[in-house]
XYZ file of C-alpha atoms in Angstrom:
569
model
C 8.901 -192.757 -146.287
C 8.173 -192.622 -149.706
C 8.557 -196.816 -150.775
C 5.453 -197.285 -148.080
C 3.043 -195.284 -150.697
C 4.219 -197.443 -153.050
C 2.509 -200.366 -151.705
C 0.098 -198.380 -148.927
C -2.403 -196.410 -151.229
C -4.804 -198.012 -152.980
C -4.472 -194.468 -154.908
C -3.019 -194.812 -159.029
C -2.815 -191.033 -158.572
C -0.427 -191.387 -155.446
C 0.944 -194.588 -157.103
C 2.186 -192.227 -160.214
C 3.128 -189.436 -157.478
C 5.472 -191.922 -155.855
C 7.301 -193.392 -159.446
C 7.586 -189.803 -159.971
C 9.695 -189.465 -157.312
C 10.863 -192.705 -157.213
C 12.897 -191.186 -160.590
C 14.376 -188.557 -159.426
C 16.132 -189.651 -156.148
C 16.998 -192.787 -158.870
C 18.680 -190.068 -160.851
C 20.097 -187.963 -157.593
C 21.709 -191.179 -156.303
C 23.611 -191.324 -159.800
C 25.102 -187.902 -159.513
C 25.491 -188.285 -155.608
C 28.067 -191.386 -156.571
C 29.034 -189.976 -161.027
C 31.300 -187.581 -157.987
C 34.731 -188.831 -158.575
C 36.368 -185.145 -156.925
C 34.761 -186.482 -153.984
C 35.669 -189.828 -154.673
C 39.566 -188.540 -154.360
C 38.631 -186.809 -151.123
C 37.129 -189.548 -149.658
C 40.707 -191.286 -150.555
C 42.976 -189.046 -149.685
C 41.669 -188.870 -146.444
C 42.340 -192.097 -145.643
C 45.172 -191.737 -146.475
C 46.091 -189.068 -144.364
C 47.649 -189.955 -140.935
C 45.071 -187.828 -138.515
C 42.092 -191.099 -140.065
C 43.986 -193.353 -137.730
C 43.160 -190.881 -134.271
C 39.641 -191.468 -135.392
C 37.187 -192.982 -133.025
C 35.994 -197.248 -134.237
C 32.924 -195.719 -136.385
C 33.553 -193.061 -137.672
C 36.657 -194.769 -139.543
C 34.050 -196.874 -141.136
C 31.599 -194.473 -141.918
C 34.768 -193.734 -144.098
C 35.541 -196.736 -145.509
C 31.749 -198.006 -145.992
C 31.646 -194.590 -148.153
C 34.277 -195.862 -149.476
C 32.862 -198.823 -150.895
C 29.830 -196.724 -151.616
C 31.612 -195.446 -155.134
C 33.721 -198.727 -155.898
C 30.964 -200.086 -156.702
C 30.213 -197.331 -158.488
C 33.572 -198.083 -160.377
C 35.236 -195.586 -158.885
C 39.377 -196.080 -158.794
C 38.824 -199.423 -160.955
C 37.209 -197.479 -164.863
C 38.563 -195.443 -166.552
C 36.514 -192.255 -167.468
C 34.937 -193.182 -170.045
C 34.427 -196.191 -168.992
C 32.921 -195.394 -165.628
C 30.122 -193.731 -167.461
C 29.244 -196.350 -169.839
C 28.547 -198.635 -166.625
C 27.246 -196.060 -164.638
C 24.659 -195.105 -167.394
C 23.925 -199.058 -167.628
C 22.973 -199.169 -163.898
C 20.568 -197.145 -164.773
C 19.586 -199.166 -166.783
C 19.214 -201.312 -164.315
C 17.812 -199.535 -161.280
C 14.320 -198.756 -164.496
C 13.806 -201.889 -164.915
C 13.323 -202.801 -160.619
C 11.837 -199.316 -161.113
C 9.098 -201.397 -163.286
C 8.895 -204.232 -161.783
C 8.028 -203.258 -158.467
C 5.993 -201.152 -160.085
C 3.298 -203.649 -161.659
C 4.006 -205.747 -157.699
C 2.368 -203.428 -156.691
C -0.799 -202.926 -159.364
C -0.983 -206.141 -159.440
C -5.399 -207.025 -160.006
C -5.614 -209.641 -160.488
C -7.603 -212.959 -159.441
C -10.341 -215.607 -159.093
C -14.312 -215.012 -160.155
C -15.556 -218.316 -157.715
C -18.895 -219.020 -156.916
C -19.876 -218.409 -153.009
C -20.549 -222.345 -153.114
C -17.198 -222.746 -154.300
C -16.298 -220.503 -151.215
C -18.039 -222.715 -149.328
C -15.186 -222.860 -145.500
C -13.794 -218.881 -146.031
C -14.829 -217.257 -143.158
C -17.825 -214.239 -143.579
C -15.940 -211.575 -142.660
C -12.970 -212.066 -145.513
C -16.611 -212.931 -147.949
C -17.085 -208.823 -147.401
C -14.065 -207.671 -148.586
C -14.458 -209.117 -152.107
C -16.524 -207.211 -154.444
C -19.885 -209.176 -156.469
C -19.721 -209.637 -159.914
C -22.201 -206.875 -161.333
C -23.951 -209.303 -163.339
C -25.474 -211.095 -160.730
C -25.708 -208.447 -156.992
C -28.754 -207.565 -157.226
C -30.305 -212.003 -157.499
C -32.927 -213.275 -154.925
C -31.523 -214.899 -151.519
C -33.528 -217.892 -153.198
C -29.774 -218.139 -155.767
C -27.553 -216.818 -152.891
C -25.030 -220.170 -154.139
C -24.775 -218.747 -157.611
C -23.329 -215.183 -157.004
C -19.763 -214.918 -157.538
C -17.167 -213.238 -155.380
C -13.831 -211.926 -156.763
C -10.758 -213.041 -154.809
C -7.628 -211.517 -155.294
C -4.394 -212.172 -155.190
C -3.331 -209.474 -152.802
C -3.758 -208.125 -149.618
C -4.762 -212.124 -148.687
C -7.492 -213.518 -151.057
C -5.530 -215.833 -152.505
C -3.988 -217.189 -148.493
C -7.811 -217.135 -147.432
C -8.546 -219.136 -150.518
C -6.158 -222.029 -149.662
C -6.437 -221.789 -146.299
C -9.839 -221.884 -145.801
C -12.165 -223.166 -148.549
C -13.309 -226.383 -148.487
C -13.741 -227.675 -152.209
C -9.825 -229.270 -152.819
C -10.535 -227.864 -156.591
C -11.123 -224.311 -155.597
C -7.491 -223.959 -153.746
C -6.068 -225.637 -156.390
C -7.210 -222.564 -159.134
C -6.383 -219.931 -156.616
C -3.249 -221.699 -156.461
C -2.434 -221.381 -160.099
C -4.125 -218.964 -161.514
C -2.218 -216.192 -158.787
C 1.527 -218.629 -159.572
C 0.524 -217.488 -163.497
C 0.276 -213.542 -162.443
C 2.468 -210.825 -163.623
C 3.979 -212.463 -166.585
C 5.174 -209.393 -167.641
C 7.948 -209.150 -165.006
C 8.828 -212.720 -165.403
C 11.260 -211.302 -169.066
C 12.196 -208.386 -167.226
C 13.479 -210.143 -164.069
C 15.384 -212.261 -166.217
C 17.475 -209.485 -167.813
C 17.942 -207.466 -164.681
C 20.298 -210.493 -163.622
C 21.533 -211.353 -167.235
C 22.739 -206.949 -166.771
C 23.901 -207.584 -163.137
C 26.127 -210.156 -164.061
C 27.908 -208.594 -166.833
C 28.023 -205.416 -164.606
C 29.643 -207.104 -162.118
C 32.241 -208.593 -164.570
C 33.028 -205.307 -165.692
C 34.735 -204.291 -161.905
C 36.678 -207.210 -162.139
C 34.042 -209.211 -159.922
C 33.541 -212.182 -160.452
C 30.177 -212.689 -159.598
C 27.074 -210.652 -158.725
C 27.567 -212.194 -156.185
C 30.870 -211.699 -154.791
C 30.326 -207.735 -155.282
C 27.149 -207.929 -153.295
C 28.820 -209.865 -150.019
C 31.068 -207.416 -148.904
C 28.480 -205.621 -148.260
C 26.988 -208.103 -145.561
C 27.329 -208.987 -141.918
C 29.455 -212.704 -143.552
C 31.396 -211.217 -145.944
C 32.494 -214.470 -148.194
C 29.921 -216.212 -150.492
C 31.918 -219.466 -148.961
C 30.699 -218.725 -146.045
C 27.134 -218.476 -147.049
C 27.981 -221.252 -149.493
C 28.248 -223.611 -146.867
C 25.524 -222.333 -143.943
C 22.705 -223.396 -146.540
C 24.339 -226.695 -147.338
C 24.313 -227.035 -143.810
C 20.850 -226.367 -142.893
C 19.972 -228.560 -146.219
C 21.302 -231.382 -144.905
C 19.938 -231.678 -141.287
C 17.421 -229.088 -142.135
C 15.525 -230.533 -144.977
C 14.172 -233.949 -143.508
C 12.586 -232.883 -140.389
C 10.870 -231.134 -143.096
C 9.355 -234.066 -145.096
C 8.584 -236.005 -141.682
C 6.775 -232.368 -141.088
C 4.805 -233.015 -144.404
C 4.051 -236.505 -143.969
C 1.599 -234.926 -140.841
C -0.103 -233.105 -142.745
C -0.904 -235.663 -145.984
C -1.955 -238.060 -143.340
C -4.531 -235.599 -142.054
C -5.199 -234.954 -146.084
C -5.823 -238.646 -147.026
C -7.905 -238.514 -143.519
C -9.817 -235.526 -144.440
C -10.600 -237.102 -147.782
C -11.876 -240.320 -147.025
C -14.644 -239.107 -144.542
C -15.351 -236.645 -147.863
C -15.411 -239.314 -150.019
C -13.077 -237.871 -152.373
C -10.100 -240.169 -151.838
C -8.814 -241.163 -155.355
C -5.391 -243.392 -156.226
C -3.221 -239.987 -157.717
C -4.790 -238.600 -153.973
C -3.500 -241.312 -151.749
C -0.108 -241.517 -152.750
C 3.119 -239.554 -151.989
C 1.865 -236.589 -153.538
C 1.620 -233.412 -151.703
C 1.047 -230.154 -154.305
C 2.288 -227.825 -152.803
C -2.399 -225.446 -152.523
C -3.283 -227.612 -150.192
C -0.766 -227.087 -147.400
C -2.310 -224.069 -146.067
C -5.866 -225.661 -145.094
C -3.843 -229.272 -143.513
C -2.606 -226.379 -141.344
C -4.992 -225.290 -140.624
C -6.723 -228.305 -139.514
C -4.306 -230.164 -137.581
C -3.874 -226.863 -135.673
C -7.271 -226.288 -135.073
C -7.231 -230.763 -133.097
C -4.299 -228.696 -131.248
C -6.725 -226.441 -129.961
C -4.722 -223.390 -129.951
C -7.333 -220.867 -131.578
C -5.257 -217.670 -133.312
C -8.634 -215.730 -132.637
C -9.091 -215.616 -129.241
C -5.416 -216.074 -128.143
C -5.124 -211.995 -130.101
C -7.732 -210.720 -127.369
C -4.541 -210.778 -125.203
C -2.603 -208.939 -126.954
C -4.234 -205.417 -127.728
C -1.848 -203.481 -130.087
C -1.369 -200.448 -126.992
C -0.807 -202.516 -124.103
C 1.020 -205.000 -125.259
C 3.863 -202.518 -126.144
C 3.411 -200.404 -123.664
C 4.213 -203.950 -121.122
C 6.749 -205.073 -124.004
C 8.972 -201.423 -123.430
C 8.073 -201.243 -119.444
C 9.497 -205.050 -119.378
C 12.803 -204.168 -121.893
C 13.473 -200.939 -119.964
C 14.352 -202.787 -116.459
C 16.186 -205.282 -118.196
C 18.401 -202.993 -119.928
C 18.813 -200.023 -117.392
C 16.575 -197.811 -119.870
C 13.497 -194.957 -119.631
C 11.769 -194.724 -122.319
C 10.154 -191.305 -122.137
C 6.805 -190.360 -124.493
C 7.173 -187.026 -126.447
C 4.047 -185.152 -127.217
C 2.559 -184.781 -130.406
C 2.567 -180.696 -129.826
C 6.326 -180.944 -129.374
C 6.450 -182.758 -132.189
C 7.160 -181.478 -136.431
C 6.258 -182.614 -139.627
C 9.700 -183.214 -140.484
C 9.542 -185.668 -137.434
C 6.114 -187.847 -137.990
C 4.308 -188.247 -141.101
C 1.026 -189.603 -139.199
C -0.878 -188.339 -135.826
C -1.125 -191.575 -134.479
C 2.542 -192.698 -134.584
C 4.208 -192.087 -131.279
C 7.315 -191.326 -130.908
C 9.812 -191.351 -127.903
C 12.904 -190.654 -126.792
C 15.077 -193.180 -124.718
C 18.132 -192.525 -121.390
C 20.293 -194.717 -119.985
C 18.418 -195.097 -116.263
C 22.055 -195.578 -114.764
C 23.869 -192.158 -116.011
C 20.123 -190.340 -116.551
C 21.810 -190.087 -120.531
C 20.430 -190.042 -123.982
C 21.089 -192.450 -126.031
C 21.968 -192.420 -129.878
C 24.856 -193.633 -131.102
C 27.331 -191.155 -133.719
C 25.857 -192.193 -137.141
C 22.125 -193.219 -137.452
C 23.817 -195.271 -140.973
C 24.667 -197.645 -138.427
C 21.437 -198.689 -136.776
C 17.708 -199.722 -137.008
C 17.180 -200.499 -140.901
C 20.158 -199.340 -142.241
C 22.222 -202.617 -140.567
C 23.672 -205.469 -142.447
C 20.686 -207.644 -143.031
C 21.603 -210.638 -142.370
C 22.784 -209.357 -138.862
C 19.745 -206.352 -138.512
C 17.243 -208.988 -137.707
C 18.991 -210.830 -134.676
C 18.063 -208.990 -131.493
C 15.000 -208.596 -132.548
C 14.208 -212.217 -132.988
C 16.256 -213.151 -129.731
C 13.888 -210.848 -128.016
C 10.703 -212.846 -129.537
C 12.371 -216.187 -128.377
C 12.822 -214.532 -124.895
C 9.210 -213.479 -125.618
C 7.546 -216.709 -125.673
C 8.280 -218.571 -122.447
C 4.919 -218.399 -120.129
C 5.874 -216.256 -117.882
C 6.085 -213.022 -119.846
C 3.447 -214.330 -122.270
C 1.612 -213.741 -119.076
C 3.199 -210.721 -117.374
C 2.431 -209.063 -121.229
C -1.208 -209.599 -121.765
C -4.805 -208.094 -120.825
C -7.780 -209.466 -122.359
C -9.122 -206.154 -125.057
C -12.612 -205.508 -122.405
C -9.658 -204.571 -119.475
C -9.194 -201.234 -121.615
C -12.321 -199.499 -121.625
C -16.094 -200.550 -120.317
C -17.319 -200.078 -123.473
C -15.543 -202.802 -125.044
C -16.489 -205.685 -122.088
C -19.907 -204.357 -122.869
C -20.161 -205.539 -126.962
C -17.912 -208.504 -126.158
C -21.006 -208.873 -123.486
C -23.349 -208.423 -126.071
C -21.454 -211.033 -129.111
C -21.651 -214.004 -126.035
C -25.303 -213.491 -124.881
C -25.219 -216.562 -121.612
C -21.254 -216.538 -121.586
C -18.896 -215.757 -118.719
C -16.639 -212.060 -118.970
C -13.396 -213.581 -120.545
C -10.326 -214.239 -117.394
C -7.984 -209.881 -117.472
C -5.431 -213.081 -118.954
C -4.774 -214.986 -120.501
C -4.917 -219.018 -119.352
C -2.890 -221.284 -118.697
C -3.921 -223.837 -121.051
C -3.486 -221.442 -124.341
C -0.442 -220.405 -122.858
C 0.865 -224.150 -122.183
C -0.195 -225.173 -125.869
C 0.619 -221.762 -127.412
C 3.900 -222.694 -126.303
C 4.066 -226.071 -127.017
C 3.203 -225.609 -130.899
C 4.366 -223.060 -131.318
C 6.634 -224.236 -133.561
C 4.186 -226.244 -135.794
C 5.657 -226.812 -139.089
C 8.242 -223.517 -138.803
C 10.725 -226.731 -140.425
C 8.687 -225.935 -143.774
C 8.357 -222.337 -143.654
C 11.782 -222.780 -143.150
C 12.467 -224.294 -146.480
C 10.961 -221.948 -148.302
C 12.868 -220.022 -146.855
C 16.383 -222.015 -147.725
C 14.805 -222.613 -150.969
C 14.934 -219.391 -152.036
C 18.091 -217.876 -149.993
C 19.827 -221.069 -152.604
C 18.272 -219.340 -155.505
C 19.073 -216.000 -154.904
C 22.639 -217.051 -153.948
C 22.679 -218.993 -158.122
C 21.180 -217.240 -160.319
C 23.763 -214.113 -158.611
C 26.758 -216.409 -159.327
C 26.357 -216.739 -162.318
C 30.504 -215.724 -163.418
C 30.992 -217.012 -166.993
C 28.957 -215.411 -170.569
C 27.702 -219.135 -171.401
C 26.612 -219.430 -167.925
C 24.172 -215.986 -168.786
C 23.138 -216.695 -171.338
C 22.210 -220.587 -170.407
C 19.793 -218.909 -166.825
C 17.044 -221.490 -167.051
C 15.088 -219.148 -163.582
C 11.533 -221.377 -164.571
C 13.246 -224.416 -164.205
C 16.087 -223.580 -161.147
C 13.572 -221.315 -159.757
C 10.771 -225.160 -159.727
C 13.127 -227.291 -159.126
C 14.906 -226.366 -156.370
C 11.438 -225.791 -154.943
C 10.713 -229.167 -155.170
C 13.785 -230.580 -153.989
C 14.377 -228.436 -151.018
C 10.523 -228.235 -150.488
C 9.323 -232.014 -150.690
C 5.960 -231.121 -152.275
C 4.590 -231.773 -155.998
C 5.051 -228.745 -157.937
C 4.575 -230.852 -161.205
C 1.368 -228.820 -162.423
C 3.065 -225.266 -161.421
C 6.539 -225.240 -163.999
C 4.216 -223.037 -166.480
C 3.997 -220.261 -164.069
C 5.778 -217.059 -162.480
C 5.880 -216.997 -159.154
C 10.036 -215.914 -159.350
C 8.145 -212.230 -161.504
C 6.319 -211.621 -157.152
C 9.989 -212.243 -155.195
C 9.908 -207.870 -155.199
C 13.144 -209.158 -152.349
C 16.004 -209.873 -154.977
C 14.653 -205.875 -157.450
C 14.151 -204.217 -153.402
C 17.998 -204.492 -152.269
C 17.305 -207.916 -151.003
C 19.906 -209.357 -154.322
C 22.487 -212.526 -152.768
C 20.708 -211.457 -149.107
C 17.644 -213.463 -148.814
C 19.579 -216.165 -146.848
C 19.815 -213.542 -143.955
C 16.442 -214.753 -142.534
C 18.262 -217.862 -141.706
C 20.946 -216.517 -140.754
C 19.683 -214.027 -137.420
C 17.516 -217.229 -137.002
C 19.979 -219.039 -136.297
C 22.087 -216.524 -134.348
C 19.440 -215.842 -132.772
C 18.345 -219.221 -131.783
C 22.468 -219.596 -130.903
C 22.829 -216.306 -128.456
C 18.809 -216.970 -126.883
C 19.622 -220.684 -125.821
C 23.410 -220.726 -125.139
C 23.229 -216.808 -122.102
C 20.125 -216.780 -121.608
C 17.702 -219.797 -121.199
C 18.841 -220.956 -118.234
C 19.107 -217.789 -116.541
C 16.220 -215.554 -118.468
C 15.806 -212.323 -116.286
C 20.060 -211.534 -115.213
C 20.218 -208.072 -115.329
C 24.420 -208.794 -115.340
C 23.478 -211.014 -118.828
C 21.827 -207.943 -120.242
C 23.544 -205.610 -119.676
C 26.625 -208.061 -120.960
C 24.675 -208.051 -124.614
C 23.543 -204.450 -124.478
C 27.585 -203.929 -124.398
C 28.705 -205.811 -126.545
C 25.477 -206.018 -129.316
C 22.514 -204.099 -129.279
C 24.532 -200.376 -128.150
C 27.550 -200.738 -130.991
C 24.331 -201.848 -133.530
C 26.123 -202.210 -137.264
C 29.415 -199.980 -136.502
C 31.520 -202.296 -135.562
C 33.953 -203.144 -138.888
C 33.790 -207.193 -137.883
C 29.721 -207.648 -136.952
C 30.834 -211.573 -136.742
C 33.671 -210.586 -134.397
C 31.619 -208.509 -132.572
C 29.447 -212.205 -132.129
C 32.440 -213.875 -131.163
C 33.608 -211.643 -129.195
C 30.073 -211.852 -126.852
C 29.770 -215.721 -126.975
C 33.152 -216.333 -126.335
C 32.790 -218.341 -129.471
C 31.989 -218.270 -133.118
C 27.614 -218.649 -133.173
C 26.920 -221.516 -133.712
C 24.781 -221.874 -137.108
C 22.393 -225.149 -136.827
C 21.011 -224.201 -133.614
C 18.086 -223.694 -135.597
C 17.791 -226.798 -136.579
C 18.673 -228.231 -133.007
C 15.888 -225.631 -131.235
C 13.791 -227.206 -133.716
C 14.317 -231.065 -132.589
C 14.956 -229.835 -129.443
C 10.913 -229.152 -129.151
C 9.511 -232.393 -130.677
């Protein structure tokens, strides 16, 4: 919970309190895994005959706990070596803390005149502060007022998506690209130290050590998956860039801004969000209008009802007066207990460490992505929708004031809006996945250093920007003096050797939906099989990949991600 305060609180005092709490937690964690007598006790339990009589989940718990202690050096290093190894681990944790702290406190941005920000919506402009020297300018000098656009909190994205001026978008991107220079040496030091720590435990690389905590267990599996994806996804992404490039050239030509260099094949990254928006607008997909039909509270309630029906569950809301301060930490949070409707039994598993966010990341998001795919069906979308003005008469009165003379909005989302939404749901999804792919390969390569020569020769700048250019197909030539990897929070917050998890979970989820649910999406026997075979186990199985194979009756089709994109064309 305290991790949320690092990014969620604007108070430097609160962030300072987080830093102190984080230090205490890191120190306590180091003491726990330094407890050699406890490690010996775990080993002794593992060797007892009674271990074989334990249930599978309890066996898995013990094996996972032993792995934590082995990764801390127990059973591998001598006493003196062990102390030194654990000391170096604490030093890495401190570097990671500094990296995250810099990221959380980053407060940079760019000053632009209102003329330079032409096209950016007014609700975005009001979020940003005026130049103190010009805040009192008269309306006649309105265009010379300046706004400070922060990199954080959506500032960069708003400018890249909406500003009409190509120079404004370029400047915003390039300035954002060189922020947090101080994180670059920290990141490099972390990567090199991790490599040497893995070698101290007799692993060939940090990747080989970390992969033992994942679903797939071998770096060769990950490399093969990413290579296959690169071969099939890159050509698809080039086609998406071609669509954006044509729209860009048409736009520049219409504005009289088309020059020889723009007319070539070069497609820099700072033009992508703007032309994605223009093309999407031509599809008549109005995200703001769509959002009006999915108010949070009603949508969440409808989804719970839908899943309860399909999975034979009951979600009982627990009244706030029955909650203690130890259970919930904000009065807007709602808490439910979950029950099996057939057996009238409370739903739980034995150990919380195998469920929710504690799942191996390369499996953990698969169930939610599968359900998201299912929710994209037309009848499901319509069933979940209701215009927010139907929730209270005051909402409708406000809407009528804002839309004088217009008829009241329909109660549920119109068919044409749903059809366009579904038809174009995969628009530029290839480029979205290609960013994940280039980042996943970067993550794997920097953590696969296996010799001292490779460690010393590491060139993060070159690797990061060369990979993005090669995989994503855009021109990063003007960006290569930047430090964008210095903003990569995942790799210093427990997601090292795991960024591929997003692609892995998406591929498995697509395979599950297309091969099991798509033909008969409301089949209760299928949903019950999915609940019993996958959902209720969570991460409690020793071999999650085999669990998926048992459910599918074959190995997962890891190319399903691309096959689904191709099918949508």
